[in-house]
Tab-separated table of C-alpha atoms and ligand atoms in Angstrom:
chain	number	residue	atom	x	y	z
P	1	UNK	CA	86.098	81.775	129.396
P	2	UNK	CA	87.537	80.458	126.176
P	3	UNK	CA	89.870	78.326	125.848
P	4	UNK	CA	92.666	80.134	124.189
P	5	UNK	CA	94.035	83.246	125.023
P	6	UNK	CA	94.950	85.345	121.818
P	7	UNK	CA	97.769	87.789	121.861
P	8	UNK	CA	97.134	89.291	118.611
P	9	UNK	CA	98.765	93.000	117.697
P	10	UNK	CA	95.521	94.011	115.885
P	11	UNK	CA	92.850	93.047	115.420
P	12	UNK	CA	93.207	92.338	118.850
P	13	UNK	CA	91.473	89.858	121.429
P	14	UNK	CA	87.904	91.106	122.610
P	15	UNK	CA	86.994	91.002	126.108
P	16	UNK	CA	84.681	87.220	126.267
P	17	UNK	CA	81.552	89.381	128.097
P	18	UNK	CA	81.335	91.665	125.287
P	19	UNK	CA	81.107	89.082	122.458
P	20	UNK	CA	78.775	87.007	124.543
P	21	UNK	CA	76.696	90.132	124.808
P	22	UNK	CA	76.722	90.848	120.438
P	23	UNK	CA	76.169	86.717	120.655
P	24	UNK	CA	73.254	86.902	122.408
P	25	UNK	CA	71.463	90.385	120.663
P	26	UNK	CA	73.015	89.552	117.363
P	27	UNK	CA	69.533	88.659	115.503
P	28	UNK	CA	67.219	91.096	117.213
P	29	UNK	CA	68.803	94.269	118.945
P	30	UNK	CA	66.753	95.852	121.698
P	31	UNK	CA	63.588	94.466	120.482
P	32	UNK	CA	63.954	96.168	117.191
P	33	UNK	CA	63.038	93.020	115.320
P	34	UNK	CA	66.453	93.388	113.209
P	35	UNK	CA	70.392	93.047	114.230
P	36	UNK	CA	71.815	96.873	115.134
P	37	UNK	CA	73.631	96.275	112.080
P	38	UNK	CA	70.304	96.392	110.357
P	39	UNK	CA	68.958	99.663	111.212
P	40	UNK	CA	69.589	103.203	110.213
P	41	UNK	CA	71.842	105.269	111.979
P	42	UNK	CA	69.375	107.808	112.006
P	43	UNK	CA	66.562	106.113	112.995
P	44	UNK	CA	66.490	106.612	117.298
P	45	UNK	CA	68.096	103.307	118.749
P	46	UNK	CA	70.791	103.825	117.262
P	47	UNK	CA	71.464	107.569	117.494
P	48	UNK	CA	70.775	106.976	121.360
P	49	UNK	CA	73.023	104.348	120.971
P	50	UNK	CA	75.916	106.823	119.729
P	51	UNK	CA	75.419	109.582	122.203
P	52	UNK	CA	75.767	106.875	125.341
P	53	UNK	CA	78.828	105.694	123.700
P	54	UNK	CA	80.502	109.503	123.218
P	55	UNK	CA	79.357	109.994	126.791
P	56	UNK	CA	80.666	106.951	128.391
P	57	UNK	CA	83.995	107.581	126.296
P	58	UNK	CA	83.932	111.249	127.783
P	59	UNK	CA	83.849	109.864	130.841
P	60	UNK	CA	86.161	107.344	130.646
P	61	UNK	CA	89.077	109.677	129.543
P	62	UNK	CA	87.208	112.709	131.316
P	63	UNK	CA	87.335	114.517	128.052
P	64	UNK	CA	87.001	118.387	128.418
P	65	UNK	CA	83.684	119.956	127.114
P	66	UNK	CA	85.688	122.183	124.334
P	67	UNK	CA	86.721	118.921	122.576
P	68	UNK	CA	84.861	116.996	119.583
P	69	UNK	CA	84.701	113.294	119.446
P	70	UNK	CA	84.464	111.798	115.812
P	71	UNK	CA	83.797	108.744	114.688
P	72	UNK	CA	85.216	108.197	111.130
P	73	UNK	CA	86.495	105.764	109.417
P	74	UNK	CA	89.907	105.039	107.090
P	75	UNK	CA	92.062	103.361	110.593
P	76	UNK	CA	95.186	105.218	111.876
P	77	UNK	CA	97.236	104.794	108.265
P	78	UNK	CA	94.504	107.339	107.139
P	79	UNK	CA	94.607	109.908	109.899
P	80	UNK	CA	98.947	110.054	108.892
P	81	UNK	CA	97.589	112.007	105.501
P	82	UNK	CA	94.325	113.214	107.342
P	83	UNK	CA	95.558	115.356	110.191
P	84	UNK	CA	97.827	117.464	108.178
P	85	UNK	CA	95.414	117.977	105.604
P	86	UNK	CA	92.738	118.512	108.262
P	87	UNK	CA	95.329	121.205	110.469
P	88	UNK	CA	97.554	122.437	107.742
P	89	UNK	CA	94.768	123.525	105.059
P	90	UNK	CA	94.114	127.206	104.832
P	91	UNK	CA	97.475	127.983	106.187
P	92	UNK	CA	99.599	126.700	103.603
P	93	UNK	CA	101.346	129.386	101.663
P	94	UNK	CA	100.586	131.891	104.167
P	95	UNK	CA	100.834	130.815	107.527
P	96	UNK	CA	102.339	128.158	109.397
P	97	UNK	CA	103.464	124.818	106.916
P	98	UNK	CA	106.033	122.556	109.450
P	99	UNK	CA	105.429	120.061	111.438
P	100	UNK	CA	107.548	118.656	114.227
P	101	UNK	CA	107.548	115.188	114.918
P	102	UNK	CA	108.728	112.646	117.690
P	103	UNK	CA	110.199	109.431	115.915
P	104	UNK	CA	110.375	106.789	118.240
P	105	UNK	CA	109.165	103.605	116.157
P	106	UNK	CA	107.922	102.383	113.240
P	107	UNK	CA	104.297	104.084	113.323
P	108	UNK	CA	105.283	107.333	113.933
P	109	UNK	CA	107.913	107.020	111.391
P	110	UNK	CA	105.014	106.005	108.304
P	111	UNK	CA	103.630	109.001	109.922
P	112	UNK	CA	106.460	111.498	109.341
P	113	UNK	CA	107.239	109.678	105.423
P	114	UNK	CA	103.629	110.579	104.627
P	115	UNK	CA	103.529	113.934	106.551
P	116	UNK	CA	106.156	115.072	104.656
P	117	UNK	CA	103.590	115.034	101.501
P	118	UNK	CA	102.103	118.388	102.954
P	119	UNK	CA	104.258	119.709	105.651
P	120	UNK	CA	108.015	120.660	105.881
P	121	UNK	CA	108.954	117.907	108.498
P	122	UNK	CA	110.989	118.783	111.428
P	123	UNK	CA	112.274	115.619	112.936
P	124	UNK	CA	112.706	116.404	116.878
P	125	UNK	CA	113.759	113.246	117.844
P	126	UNK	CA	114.871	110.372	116.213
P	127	UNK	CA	115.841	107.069	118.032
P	128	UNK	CA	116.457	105.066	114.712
P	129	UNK	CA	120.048	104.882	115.278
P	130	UNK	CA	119.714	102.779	118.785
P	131	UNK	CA	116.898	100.667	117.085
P	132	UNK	CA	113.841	102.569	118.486
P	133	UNK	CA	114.395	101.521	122.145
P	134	UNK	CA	113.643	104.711	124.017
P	135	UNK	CA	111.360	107.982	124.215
P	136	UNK	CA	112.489	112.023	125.039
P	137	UNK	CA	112.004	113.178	128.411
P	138	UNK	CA	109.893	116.296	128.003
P	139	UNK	CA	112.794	118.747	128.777
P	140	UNK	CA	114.752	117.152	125.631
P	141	UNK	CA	111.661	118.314	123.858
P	142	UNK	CA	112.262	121.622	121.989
P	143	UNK	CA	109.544	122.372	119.710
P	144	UNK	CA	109.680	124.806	116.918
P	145	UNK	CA	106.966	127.372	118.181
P	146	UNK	CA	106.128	128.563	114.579
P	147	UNK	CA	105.563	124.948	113.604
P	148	UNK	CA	101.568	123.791	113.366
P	149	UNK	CA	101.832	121.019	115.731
P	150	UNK	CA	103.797	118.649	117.288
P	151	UNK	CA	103.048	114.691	116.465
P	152	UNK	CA	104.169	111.420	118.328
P	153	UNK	CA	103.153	108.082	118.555
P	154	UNK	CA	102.015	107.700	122.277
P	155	UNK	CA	102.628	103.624	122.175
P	156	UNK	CA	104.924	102.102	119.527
P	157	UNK	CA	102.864	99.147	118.551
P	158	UNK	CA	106.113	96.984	116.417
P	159	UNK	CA	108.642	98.253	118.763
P	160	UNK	CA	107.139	98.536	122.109
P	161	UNK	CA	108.222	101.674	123.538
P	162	UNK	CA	105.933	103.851	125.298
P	163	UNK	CA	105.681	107.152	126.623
P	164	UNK	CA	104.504	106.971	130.627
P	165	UNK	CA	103.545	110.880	130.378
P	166	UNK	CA	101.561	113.802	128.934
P	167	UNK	CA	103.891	116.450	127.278
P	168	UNK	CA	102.752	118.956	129.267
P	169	UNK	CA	102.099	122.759	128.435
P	170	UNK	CA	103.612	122.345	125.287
P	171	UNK	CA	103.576	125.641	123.172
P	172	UNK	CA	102.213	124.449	120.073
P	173	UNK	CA	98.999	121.530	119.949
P	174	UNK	CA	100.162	117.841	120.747
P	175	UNK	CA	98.646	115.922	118.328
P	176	UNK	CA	99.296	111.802	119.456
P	177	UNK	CA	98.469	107.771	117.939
P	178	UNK	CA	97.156	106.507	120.672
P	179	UNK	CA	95.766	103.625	118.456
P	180	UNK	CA	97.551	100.487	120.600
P	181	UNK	CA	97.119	102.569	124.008
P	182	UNK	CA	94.653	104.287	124.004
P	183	UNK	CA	92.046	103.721	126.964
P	184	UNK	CA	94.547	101.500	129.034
P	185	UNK	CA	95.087	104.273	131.611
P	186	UNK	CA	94.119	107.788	132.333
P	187	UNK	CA	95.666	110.848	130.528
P	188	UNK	CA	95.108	114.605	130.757
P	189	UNK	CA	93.756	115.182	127.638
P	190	UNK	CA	94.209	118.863	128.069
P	191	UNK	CA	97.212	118.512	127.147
P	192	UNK	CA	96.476	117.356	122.919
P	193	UNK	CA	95.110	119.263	120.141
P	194	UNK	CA	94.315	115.864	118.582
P	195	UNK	CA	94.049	112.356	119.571
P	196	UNK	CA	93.225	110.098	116.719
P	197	UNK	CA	93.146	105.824	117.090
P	198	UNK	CA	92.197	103.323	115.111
P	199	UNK	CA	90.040	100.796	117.017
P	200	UNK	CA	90.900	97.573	116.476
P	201	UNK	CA	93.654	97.147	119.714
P	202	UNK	CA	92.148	98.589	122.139
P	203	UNK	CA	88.475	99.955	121.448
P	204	UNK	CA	87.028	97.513	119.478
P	205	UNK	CA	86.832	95.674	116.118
P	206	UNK	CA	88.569	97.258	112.909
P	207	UNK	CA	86.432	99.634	110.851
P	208	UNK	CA	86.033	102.811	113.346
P	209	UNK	CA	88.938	105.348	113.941
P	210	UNK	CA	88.425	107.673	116.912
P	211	UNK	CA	89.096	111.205	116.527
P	212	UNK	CA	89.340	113.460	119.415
P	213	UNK	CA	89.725	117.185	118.285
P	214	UNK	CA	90.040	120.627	120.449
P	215	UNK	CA	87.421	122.906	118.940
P	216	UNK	CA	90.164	125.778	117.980
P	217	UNK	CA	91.661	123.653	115.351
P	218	UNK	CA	88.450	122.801	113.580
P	219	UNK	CA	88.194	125.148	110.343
P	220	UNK	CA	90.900	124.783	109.068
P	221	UNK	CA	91.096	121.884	106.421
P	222	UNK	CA	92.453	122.013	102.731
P	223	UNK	CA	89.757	121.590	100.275
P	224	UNK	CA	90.888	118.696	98.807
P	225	UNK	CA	89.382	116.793	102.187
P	226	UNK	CA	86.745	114.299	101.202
P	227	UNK	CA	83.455	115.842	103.131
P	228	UNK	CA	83.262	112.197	104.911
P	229	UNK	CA	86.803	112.650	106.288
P	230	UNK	CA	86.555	116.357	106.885
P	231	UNK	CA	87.364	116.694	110.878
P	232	UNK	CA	84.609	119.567	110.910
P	233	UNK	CA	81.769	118.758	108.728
P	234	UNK	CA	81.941	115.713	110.787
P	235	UNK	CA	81.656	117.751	113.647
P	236	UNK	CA	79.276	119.689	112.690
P	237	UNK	CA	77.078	116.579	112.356
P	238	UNK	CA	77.497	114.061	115.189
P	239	UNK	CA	79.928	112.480	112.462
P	240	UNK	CA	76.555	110.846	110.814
P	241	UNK	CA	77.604	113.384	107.620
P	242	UNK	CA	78.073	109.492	105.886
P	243	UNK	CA	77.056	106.093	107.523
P	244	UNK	CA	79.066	105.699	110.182
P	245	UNK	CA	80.765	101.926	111.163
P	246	UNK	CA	77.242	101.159	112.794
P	247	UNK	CA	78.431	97.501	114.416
P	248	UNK	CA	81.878	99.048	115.407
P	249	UNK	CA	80.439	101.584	117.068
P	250	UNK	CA	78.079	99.193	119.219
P	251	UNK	CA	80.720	96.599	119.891
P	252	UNK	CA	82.641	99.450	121.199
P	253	UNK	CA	79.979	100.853	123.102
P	254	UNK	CA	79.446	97.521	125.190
P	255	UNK	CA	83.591	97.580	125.557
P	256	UNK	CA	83.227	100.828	127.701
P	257	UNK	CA	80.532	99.628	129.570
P	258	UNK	CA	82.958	96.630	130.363
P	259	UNK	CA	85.542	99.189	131.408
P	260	UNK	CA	83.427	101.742	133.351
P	261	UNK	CA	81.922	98.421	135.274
P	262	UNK	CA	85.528	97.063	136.351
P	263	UNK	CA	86.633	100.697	137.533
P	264	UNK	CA	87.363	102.567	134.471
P	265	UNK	CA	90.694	103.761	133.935
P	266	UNK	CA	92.449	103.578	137.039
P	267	UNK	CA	91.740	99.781	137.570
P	268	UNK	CA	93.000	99.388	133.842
P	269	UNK	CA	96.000	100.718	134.620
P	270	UNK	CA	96.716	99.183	137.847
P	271	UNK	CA	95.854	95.866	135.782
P	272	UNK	CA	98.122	96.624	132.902
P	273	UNK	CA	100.584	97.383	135.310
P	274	UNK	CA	100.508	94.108	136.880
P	275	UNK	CA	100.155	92.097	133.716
P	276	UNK	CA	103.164	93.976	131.868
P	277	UNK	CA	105.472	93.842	135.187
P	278	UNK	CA	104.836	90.073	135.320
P	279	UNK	CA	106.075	89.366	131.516
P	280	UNK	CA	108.813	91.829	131.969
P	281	UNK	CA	109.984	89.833	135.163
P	282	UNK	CA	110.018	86.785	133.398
P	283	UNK	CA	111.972	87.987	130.657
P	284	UNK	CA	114.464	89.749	132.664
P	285	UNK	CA	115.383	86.743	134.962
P	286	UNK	CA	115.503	84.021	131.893
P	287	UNK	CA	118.818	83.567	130.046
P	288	UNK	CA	116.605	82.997	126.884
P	289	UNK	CA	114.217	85.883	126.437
P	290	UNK	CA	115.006	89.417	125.832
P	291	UNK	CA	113.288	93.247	125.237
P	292	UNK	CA	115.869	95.563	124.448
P	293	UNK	CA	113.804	98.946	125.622
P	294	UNK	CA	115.120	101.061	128.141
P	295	UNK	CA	113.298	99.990	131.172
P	296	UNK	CA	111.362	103.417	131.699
P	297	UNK	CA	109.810	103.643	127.801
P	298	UNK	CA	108.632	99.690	127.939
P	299	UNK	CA	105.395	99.336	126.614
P	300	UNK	CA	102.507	98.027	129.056
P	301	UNK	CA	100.532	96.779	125.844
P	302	UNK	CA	102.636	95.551	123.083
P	303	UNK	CA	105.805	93.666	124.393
P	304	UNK	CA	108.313	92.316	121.645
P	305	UNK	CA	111.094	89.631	122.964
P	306	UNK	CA	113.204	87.636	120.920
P	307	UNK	CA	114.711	84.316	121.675
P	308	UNK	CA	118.693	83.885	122.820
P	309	UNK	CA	118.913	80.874	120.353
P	310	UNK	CA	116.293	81.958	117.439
P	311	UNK	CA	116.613	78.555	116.364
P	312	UNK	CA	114.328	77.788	119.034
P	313	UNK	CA	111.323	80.631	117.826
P	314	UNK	CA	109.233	77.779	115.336
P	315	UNK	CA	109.196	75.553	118.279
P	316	UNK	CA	108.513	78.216	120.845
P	317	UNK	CA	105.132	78.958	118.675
P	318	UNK	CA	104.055	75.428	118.443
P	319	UNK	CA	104.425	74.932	121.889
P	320	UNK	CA	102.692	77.777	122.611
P	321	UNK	CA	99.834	77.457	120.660
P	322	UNK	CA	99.298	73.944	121.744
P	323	UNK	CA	99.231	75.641	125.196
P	324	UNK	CA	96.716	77.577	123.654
P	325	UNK	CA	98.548	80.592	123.564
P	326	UNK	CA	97.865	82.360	120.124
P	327	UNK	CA	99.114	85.093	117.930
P	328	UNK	CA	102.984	85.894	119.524
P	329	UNK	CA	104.840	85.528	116.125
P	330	UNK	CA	106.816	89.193	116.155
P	331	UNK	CA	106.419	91.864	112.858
P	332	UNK	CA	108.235	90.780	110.627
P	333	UNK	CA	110.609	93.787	110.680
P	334	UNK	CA	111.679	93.010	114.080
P	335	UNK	CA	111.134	88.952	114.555
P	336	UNK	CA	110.927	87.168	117.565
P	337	UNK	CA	107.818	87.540	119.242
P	338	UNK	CA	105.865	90.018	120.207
P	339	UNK	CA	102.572	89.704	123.078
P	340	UNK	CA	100.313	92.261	122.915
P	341	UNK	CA	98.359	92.573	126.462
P	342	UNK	CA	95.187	95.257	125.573
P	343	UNK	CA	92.998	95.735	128.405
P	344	UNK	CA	90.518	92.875	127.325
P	345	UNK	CA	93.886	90.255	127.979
P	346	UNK	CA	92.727	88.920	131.503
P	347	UNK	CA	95.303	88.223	133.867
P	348	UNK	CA	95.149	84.814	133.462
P	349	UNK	CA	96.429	85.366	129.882
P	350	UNK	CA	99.511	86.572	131.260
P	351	UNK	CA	100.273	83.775	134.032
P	352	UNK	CA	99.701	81.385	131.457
P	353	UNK	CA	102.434	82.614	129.123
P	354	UNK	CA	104.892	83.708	131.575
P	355	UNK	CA	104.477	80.267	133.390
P	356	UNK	CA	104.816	78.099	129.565
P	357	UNK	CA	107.830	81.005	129.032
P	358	UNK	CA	109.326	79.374	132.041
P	359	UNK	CA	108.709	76.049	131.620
P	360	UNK	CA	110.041	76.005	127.866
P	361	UNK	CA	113.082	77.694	129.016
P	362	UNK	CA	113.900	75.077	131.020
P	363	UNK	CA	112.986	72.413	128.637
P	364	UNK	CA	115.032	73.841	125.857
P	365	UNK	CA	117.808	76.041	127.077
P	366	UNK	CA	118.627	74.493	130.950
G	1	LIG	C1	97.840	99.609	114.029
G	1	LIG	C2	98.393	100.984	114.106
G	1	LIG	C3	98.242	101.907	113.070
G	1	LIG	C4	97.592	101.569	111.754
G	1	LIG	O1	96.259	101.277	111.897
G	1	LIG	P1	95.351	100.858	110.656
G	1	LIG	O2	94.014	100.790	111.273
G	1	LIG	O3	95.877	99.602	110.116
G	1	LIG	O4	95.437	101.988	109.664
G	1	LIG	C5	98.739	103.183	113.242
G	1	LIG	N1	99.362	103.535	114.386
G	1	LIG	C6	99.527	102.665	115.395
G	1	LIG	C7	100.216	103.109	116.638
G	1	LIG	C8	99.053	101.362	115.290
G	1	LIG	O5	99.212	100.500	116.301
């Protein structure tokens, strides 16, 4: 174990086996003589290397044979411009040019501002008004069935609301950020056209963007797509069109090892479960902390609470942090703090906050 535990939004904490692992092979990977961020990615290490990972990760989420995996780079900011531009191409002008989104935070906000530079935006849902502090049920969900696709932001990241379910049958594709959730418990993928997430909360280490893409939407990008970011060229070659993030991709490969050894996805989100309940109960019965989302959108990953008397919030993060407890200064659109609890935050992360959460409580607002 280390001796802090880091509750960073991105780039987020790593589980401790995995670095130890990358610690150990860092100067010569599988007897190569070099570190795997040394070699090609074409020479056969490392393409073997790539498939395991795309298998274990189809595994993982049980990912349906008529869906691409992709791994690109750019981080989730890029796939806001990408997926349009990817989706929309060869239909604009004479077929379908709107785009219906959810907004329920912050992310999939940026995501509807910079939609809007090649789609007619349709804004389904908006919970700006009450502060982004809720998600739609699926029956408030009307899409427009001549728009391209619908977008949301499966976990807000800033604002910490979450949606517990799969839109399902949903006329049009579902295309969702799952960059801050993705991987923490199981989803029917089925139900997406696209899944895109940057890697740096829940994956792995910043540089590599996951793409996951249903077959019937490839073919259909605007020509002004760079080749490299081009959903299928990349397809079309194992998404080694351009070096791929070589060390990203390995790091990540040894986190789903990780996962698939401690049960996969069902044991992370019986975990996460636990871990969020515990932080919520402690905020809930203090006079001091609070998380304004409606109890059935919280977030199991990224959980923002601010402080009764904010006075108290510089002294609340020095305490903390000489408690070990790192990284739980909020965005700075929101304030207060914020603890993010990915899948590699062990338990004992989470007793030791809620127990110094306690303690300071009673220490500074009795
Ligand atoms: C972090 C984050 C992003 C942006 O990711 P970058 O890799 O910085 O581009 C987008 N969406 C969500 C939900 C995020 O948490």
């Amino acid at each position: 174990m280390r001796e802090t535990f880091n509750f960073c939004a991105g780039p987020a904490t790593m589980p401790y086996n995995v670095l130890k692992r990358a610690q150990e092979e860092l100067l010569d990977w599988h007897k190569e003589g070099a570190s795997v961020m040394e070699v090609s990615h074409r020479g056969k290490a490392f393409v073997a290397l790539a498939k395991e990972c795309e298998s274990d990760l189809r595994e993982l989420l049980d990912i349906p044979a008529n869906y691409k995996v992709l791994f690109l780079q750019g981080g989730g900011l890029a796939q806001f411009g990408l997926v349009p531009l990817n989706l929309l191409g060869t239909q604009i002008g004479d077929g379908k040019t709107t785009v219906d989104y959810l907004e329920t935070g912050i992310w999939s906000k940026k995501a509807m501002l910079e939609g809007a530079r090649y789609a007619g935006v349709n804004t389904l849902y908006s919970g700006k008004a009450d502060g982004y502090v809720d998600v739609p049920h699926q029956n408030e969900i009307n899409v427009n069935p001549d728009s391209a696709y619908l977008h949301l932001c499966s976990n807000e990241t800033i604002n910490g609301v979450e949606f517990h379910y799969d839109i399902k049958n949903c006329p049009i594709p579902v295309v969702a950020d799952m960059s801050s959730n993705i991987l923490s418990k199981r989803i029917d993928v089925n139900q997406y056209g696209v899944i895109y997430a940057g890697a740096q909360k829940n994956i792995g280490p910043a540089g590599l963007t996951l793409v996951i893409v249903r077959e019937d939407l490839l073919g259909k990008a605007s020509p002004y797509v760079p080749d490299a970011l081009n959903y299928t060229l990349q397809a079309e070659n194992d998404s080694m069109l351009n070096t791929p993030p070589t060390f990203a991709i390995y790091l990540m490969s040894l986190v789903l090892k990780e996962l698939k050894e401690k049960g996969g996805l069902e044991e992370m989100e019986k975990l996460n479960h636990k871990k969020s309940f515990m932080l919520y109960d402690t905020i809930d019965n203090s006079r001091l902390y609070r998380n304004p989302v409606h109890v059935d959108a919280r977030s199991n990953m990224t959980i923002p609470f601010t402080l009764a008397d904010p006075t108290l919030d510089a002294l609340f993060l020095k305490e903390a942090e000489q408690h070990h407890l790192i990284n739980l200064k909020g965005h700075r659109s929101v304030g207060g703090m914020r603890a993010s609890i990915y899948n590699a935050m062990p338990i004992e992360g989470v007793i030791a906050l809620t127990n110094f959460m306690k303690d300071f409580e009673a220490r500074h607002y009795g």
